[in-house]
């Protein structure tokens, strides 16, 4: 049977390094508070008029394509995962397609927040397994810094997030298909969601809800019956346009779902925690990763974290961490690699692969 494997991986982070002390100059925060609560020391911010979510995704894609040995005209499908797209529409998939000079293949946009890369990987995996595509380019990229609240009101959120991109090229390999077999490629993916607390980690505007779903945020009745309901004066005055996070509720849910979805992946493949060479968790918060590591009794060398340098880059965090781990020689041929994510929605997911 066909299996998908990562044939090439790349990353791009903007050159602009922003330390915790830099943030302390614009809001009431401190290096100590941020490091103690999140593990983050610095993050990268996109350079205005130079970096966008698309351009960063494309930079990462060029590296991944070169490492996979494929040219633009070899790519037969594009998937782009982001929650911070260049435009409200069209999505970054077609913008990246244009920038790479690729014509008329399909381009799909995915917006599953922190789980976006694994959701995208799972979609690509299905297309490869069925034989539909042979070279899928998957990009995950975020430009959070253009849309965060850098006043004291938004400091619990803004100190966490950073900008960057990762990309992979997926290709088919032949496998004997038996669960837990030594053959390489993606062994399984596991996707979950629970919308019952959707607003706990959200950016609800600009949205077309107007008075629905979040009754306590119902805007004043508009003056006119049609139009103008999207970005109202009141919306801007209330500054209700930034990400919101109930951090403690997110923390409580994340530390349950991370281990759960990793164990689910292992069970589906008749494998044990001790079989894992490296877990690459979504870089949400170092404390969340450490809790997951503790619960699963994983050794330090079995978990890769780089949130210290890049902050939380949402969909891009897993491919950035995976790329960096691979570049540092921590991901080797035939290693068992487990990707795991949890984030807004809530959505959570895992992918198990033999590198
Ligand atoms: N600097 C200094 N003080 C701050 C900051 C800041 N950046 N942010 C908030 N505070 C203050 C608050 O105002 C509050 O002050 P008060 O006690 O005088 O009212 C105090 O710190 C505690 O505020 P909390 O919001 O309760 O902060 P908490 O201790 O919960 O820490 C944090 C916030 C780090 C977000 C924590 O809740 C957490 O780790 N949550 C996990 C969620 C997470 O990390 N999400 C990542 C993104 S989502 C994802 O990727 C899945």
mmCIF file of N, CA and C in Angstrom, residues 117-181:
data_model
loop_
_atom_site.group_PDB
_atom_site.id
_atom_site.type_symbol
_atom_site.label_atom_id
_atom_site.label_comp_id
_atom_site.label_asym_id
_atom_site.label_seq_id
_atom_site.Cartn_x
_atom_site.Cartn_y
_atom_site.Cartn_z
ATOM 1 N N UNK A 117 -1.362 22.317 11.254
ATOM 2 C CA UNK A 117 -0.364 21.557 10.497
ATOM 3 C C UNK A 117 -0.727 20.073 10.476
ATOM 4 N N UNK A 118 -1.141 19.547 11.624
ATOM 5 C CA UNK A 118 -1.459 18.102 11.650
ATOM 6 C C UNK A 118 -2.747 17.823 10.868
ATOM 7 N N UNK A 119 -3.722 18.713 10.938
ATOM 8 C CA UNK A 119 -4.919 18.541 10.103
ATOM 9 C C UNK A 119 -4.519 18.531 8.617
ATOM 10 N N UNK A 120 -3.642 19.460 8.241
ATOM 11 C CA UNK A 120 -3.201 19.542 6.845
ATOM 12 C C UNK A 120 -2.429 18.282 6.446
ATOM 13 N N UNK A 121 -1.590 17.819 7.356
ATOM 14 C CA UNK A 121 -0.814 16.606 7.100
ATOM 15 C C UNK A 121 -1.748 15.407 6.885
ATOM 16 N N UNK A 122 -2.802 15.375 7.684
ATOM 17 C CA UNK A 122 -3.755 14.267 7.577
ATOM 18 C C UNK A 122 -4.487 14.303 6.233
ATOM 19 N N UNK A 123 -4.866 15.495 5.799
ATOM 20 C CA UNK A 123 -5.533 15.623 4.487
ATOM 21 C C UNK A 123 -4.576 15.165 3.380
ATOM 22 N N UNK A 124 -3.339 15.649 3.455
ATOM 23 C CA UNK A 124 -2.345 15.280 2.432
ATOM 24 C C UNK A 124 -2.114 13.767 2.439
ATOM 25 N N UNK A 125 -2.066 13.198 3.635
ATOM 26 C CA UNK A 125 -1.839 11.759 3.787
ATOM 27 C C UNK A 125 -2.918 10.958 3.038
ATOM 28 N N UNK A 126 -4.167 11.415 3.165
ATOM 29 C CA UNK A 126 -5.260 10.679 2.493
ATOM 30 C C UNK A 126 -5.105 10.763 0.968
ATOM 31 N N UNK A 127 -4.762 11.940 0.462
ATOM 32 C CA UNK A 127 -4.587 12.104 -0.996
ATOM 33 C C UNK A 127 -3.436 11.241 -1.519
ATOM 34 N N UNK A 128 -2.382 11.142 -0.722
ATOM 35 C CA UNK A 128 -1.230 10.341 -1.171
ATOM 36 C C UNK A 128 -1.573 8.854 -1.126
ATOM 37 N N UNK A 129 -2.235 8.444 -0.032
ATOM 38 C CA UNK A 129 -2.575 7.015 0.115
ATOM 39 C C UNK A 129 -3.465 6.514 -1.022
ATOM 40 N N UNK A 130 -4.368 7.381 -1.482
ATOM 41 C CA UNK A 130 -5.268 6.951 -2.557
ATOM 42 C C UNK A 130 -4.601 7.033 -3.922
ATOM 43 N N UNK A 131 -3.404 7.582 -3.970
ATOM 44 C CA UNK A 131 -2.693 7.679 -5.244
ATOM 45 C C UNK A 131 -3.077 8.903 -6.059
ATOM 46 N N UNK A 132 -3.852 9.815 -5.466
ATOM 47 C CA UNK A 132 -4.328 10.972 -6.233
ATOM 48 C C UNK A 132 -3.200 11.965 -6.541
ATOM 49 N N UNK A 133 -2.332 12.203 -5.559
ATOM 50 C CA UNK A 133 -1.227 13.155 -5.780
ATOM 51 C C UNK A 133 0.110 12.527 -5.395
ATOM 52 N N UNK A 134 1.184 13.054 -6.025
ATOM 53 C CA UNK A 134 2.520 12.490 -5.779
ATOM 54 C C UNK A 134 3.483 13.467 -5.115
ATOM 55 N N UNK A 135 3.206 14.741 -5.204
ATOM 56 C CA UNK A 135 4.069 15.762 -4.586
ATOM 57 C C UNK A 135 3.188 16.860 -4.001
ATOM 58 N N UNK A 136 2.872 16.735 -2.734
ATOM 59 C CA UNK A 136 2.015 17.747 -2.093
ATOM 60 C C UNK A 136 2.901 18.702 -1.305
ATOM 61 N N UNK A 137 2.684 19.990 -1.558
ATOM 62 C CA UNK A 137 3.419 21.027 -0.826
ATOM 63 C C UNK A 137 2.511 21.568 0.270
ATOM 64 N N UNK A 138 2.984 21.435 1.511
ATOM 65 C CA UNK A 138 2.191 21.868 2.664
ATOM 66 C C UNK A 138 2.936 22.995 3.380
ATOM 67 N N UNK A 139 2.300 24.147 3.478
ATOM 68 C CA UNK A 139 2.922 25.281 4.186
ATOM 69 C C UNK A 139 2.078 25.627 5.406
ATOM 70 N N UNK A 140 2.749 26.039 6.489
ATOM 71 C CA UNK A 140 2.051 26.547 7.671
ATOM 72 C C UNK A 140 2.794 27.806 8.092
ATOM 73 N N UNK A 141 2.076 28.901 8.188
ATOM 74 C CA UNK A 141 2.757 30.180 8.393
ATOM 75 C C UNK A 141 1.867 31.122 9.190
ATOM 76 N N UNK A 142 2.471 31.932 10.040
ATOM 77 C CA UNK A 142 1.680 32.875 10.849
ATOM 78 C C UNK A 142 2.398 34.211 10.986
ATOM 79 N N UNK A 143 1.621 35.279 10.869
ATOM 80 C CA UNK A 143 2.114 36.634 11.173
ATOM 81 C C UNK A 143 1.232 37.187 12.286
ATOM 82 N N UNK A 144 1.501 36.778 13.525
ATOM 83 C CA UNK A 144 0.659 37.240 14.633
ATOM 84 C C UNK A 144 0.933 38.695 15.003
ATOM 85 N N UNK A 145 2.188 39.111 14.844
ATOM 86 C CA UNK A 145 2.602 40.391 15.426
ATOM 87 C C UNK A 145 1.851 41.584 14.845
ATOM 88 N N UNK A 146 1.293 41.431 13.616
ATOM 89 C CA UNK A 146 0.551 42.551 13.031
ATOM 90 C C UNK A 146 -0.817 42.738 13.702
ATOM 91 N N UNK A 147 -1.263 41.738 14.485
ATOM 92 C CA UNK A 147 -2.640 41.809 15.004
ATOM 93 C C UNK A 147 -2.772 41.573 16.495
ATOM 94 N N UNK A 148 -1.732 41.858 17.263
ATOM 95 C CA UNK A 148 -1.829 41.651 18.712
ATOM 96 C C UNK A 148 -2.053 42.978 19.431
ATOM 97 N N UNK A 149 -2.601 42.880 20.616
ATOM 98 C CA UNK A 149 -2.844 44.060 21.446
ATOM 99 C C UNK A 149 -1.624 44.262 22.355
ATOM 100 N N UNK A 150 -0.823 45.268 22.054
ATOM 101 C CA UNK A 150 0.404 45.486 22.828
ATOM 102 C C UNK A 150 0.200 46.460 23.994
ATOM 103 N N UNK A 151 -1.081 46.716 24.337
ATOM 104 C CA UNK A 151 -1.329 47.495 25.556
ATOM 105 C C UNK A 151 -1.383 46.504 26.725
ATOM 106 N N UNK A 152 -1.474 47.008 27.946
ATOM 107 C CA UNK A 152 -1.530 46.119 29.116
ATOM 108 C C UNK A 152 -2.709 45.166 29.053
ATOM 109 N N UNK A 153 -3.808 45.624 28.437
ATOM 110 C CA UNK A 153 -5.018 44.792 28.365
ATOM 111 C C UNK A 153 -4.724 43.454 27.655
ATOM 112 N N UNK A 154 -3.858 43.482 26.639
ATOM 113 C CA UNK A 154 -3.622 42.268 25.859
ATOM 114 C C UNK A 154 -2.352 41.528 26.218
ATOM 115 N N UNK A 155 -1.731 41.910 27.325
ATOM 116 C CA UNK A 155 -0.375 41.384 27.594
ATOM 117 C C UNK A 155 -0.336 39.877 27.881
ATOM 118 N N UNK A 156 -1.435 39.310 28.415
ATOM 119 C CA UNK A 156 -1.406 37.863 28.701
ATOM 120 C C UNK A 156 -1.340 37.042 27.414
ATOM 121 N N UNK A 157 -1.799 37.637 26.301
ATOM 122 C CA UNK A 157 -1.786 36.943 24.998
ATOM 123 C C UNK A 157 -0.558 37.355 24.178
ATOM 124 N N UNK A 158 -0.313 38.658 24.108
ATOM 125 C CA UNK A 158 0.676 39.148 23.137
ATOM 126 C C UNK A 158 2.094 38.680 23.437
ATOM 127 N N UNK A 159 2.419 38.442 24.705
ATOM 128 C CA UNK A 159 3.791 38.010 25.010
ATOM 129 C C UNK A 159 4.071 36.577 24.523
ATOM 130 N N UNK A 160 3.010 35.830 24.241
ATOM 131 C CA UNK A 160 3.172 34.402 23.909
ATOM 132 C C UNK A 160 3.492 34.163 22.431
ATOM 133 N N UNK A 161 2.932 35.016 21.550
ATOM 134 C CA UNK A 161 2.942 34.646 20.131
ATOM 135 C C UNK A 161 4.087 35.262 19.320
ATOM 136 N N UNK A 162 4.520 34.509 18.314
ATOM 137 C CA UNK A 162 5.579 34.953 17.418
ATOM 138 C C UNK A 162 5.229 34.609 15.984
ATOM 139 N N UNK A 163 6.083 35.034 15.062
ATOM 140 C CA UNK A 163 5.838 34.848 13.627
ATOM 141 C C UNK A 163 6.843 33.852 13.037
ATOM 142 N N UNK A 164 6.436 33.169 11.987
ATOM 143 C CA UNK A 164 7.352 32.252 11.297
ATOM 144 C C UNK A 164 6.583 31.267 10.440
ATOM 145 N N UNK A 165 7.325 30.415 9.749
ATOM 146 C CA UNK A 165 6.706 29.472 8.815
ATOM 147 C C UNK A 165 7.509 28.182 8.710
ATOM 148 N N UNK A 166 6.795 27.115 8.412
ATOM 149 C CA UNK A 166 7.431 25.835 8.109
ATOM 150 C C UNK A 166 6.743 25.229 6.903
ATOM 151 N N UNK A 167 7.428 24.335 6.211
ATOM 152 C CA UNK A 167 6.825 23.701 5.036
ATOM 153 C C UNK A 167 7.392 22.302 4.855
ATOM 154 N N UNK A 168 6.578 21.434 4.277
ATOM 155 C CA UNK A 168 7.049 20.077 3.942
ATOM 156 C C UNK A 168 6.552 19.708 2.548
ATOM 157 N N UNK A 169 7.301 18.813 1.904
ATOM 158 C CA UNK A 169 6.839 18.179 0.665
ATOM 159 C C UNK A 169 6.562 16.725 1.006
ATOM 160 N N UNK A 170 5.352 16.279 0.677
ATOM 161 C CA UNK A 170 4.969 14.885 0.952
ATOM 162 C C UNK A 170 4.941 14.088 -0.335
ATOM 163 N N UNK A 171 5.510 12.898 -0.266
ATOM 164 C CA UNK A 171 5.550 12.014 -1.431
ATOM 165 C C UNK A 171 5.143 10.599 -1.005
ATOM 166 N N UNK A 172 4.699 9.775 -1.949
ATOM 167 C CA UNK A 172 4.336 8.396 -1.590
ATOM 168 C C UNK A 172 5.550 7.467 -1.503
ATOM 169 N N UNK A 173 5.466 6.508 -0.591
ATOM 170 C CA UNK A 173 6.411 5.386 -0.601
ATOM 171 C C UNK A 173 5.580 4.112 -0.479
ATOM 172 N N UNK A 174 6.162 3.008 -0.879
ATOM 173 C CA UNK A 174 5.464 1.721 -0.783
ATOM 174 C C UNK A 174 5.722 1.143 0.612
ATOM 175 N N UNK A 175 4.653 0.645 1.256
ATOM 176 C CA UNK A 175 4.790 0.057 2.592
ATOM 177 C C UNK A 175 4.058 -1.278 2.603
ATOM 178 N N UNK A 176 4.467 -2.168 3.527
ATOM 179 C CA UNK A 176 3.693 -3.414 3.622
ATOM 180 C C UNK A 176 2.392 -3.177 4.400
ATOM 181 N N UNK A 177 2.287 -2.004 5.040
ATOM 182 C CA UNK A 177 1.011 -1.584 5.628
ATOM 183 C C UNK A 177 0.680 -2.170 6.975
ATOM 184 N N UNK A 178 1.503 -3.057 7.501
ATOM 185 C CA UNK A 178 1.130 -3.669 8.785
ATOM 186 C C UNK A 178 1.345 -2.676 9.920
ATOM 187 N N UNK A 179 0.410 -2.637 10.883
ATOM 188 C CA UNK A 179 0.547 -1.684 11.979
ATOM 189 C C UNK A 179 1.851 -1.922 12.734
ATOM 190 N N UNK A 180 2.564 -0.860 13.046
ATOM 191 C CA UNK A 180 3.790 -0.990 13.828
ATOM 192 C C UNK A 180 4.963 -1.530 13.040
ATOM 193 N N UNK A 181 4.789 -1.732 11.744
ATOM 194 C CA UNK A 181 5.900 -2.268 10.950
ATOM 195 C C UNK A 181 7.004 -1.222 10.849
#
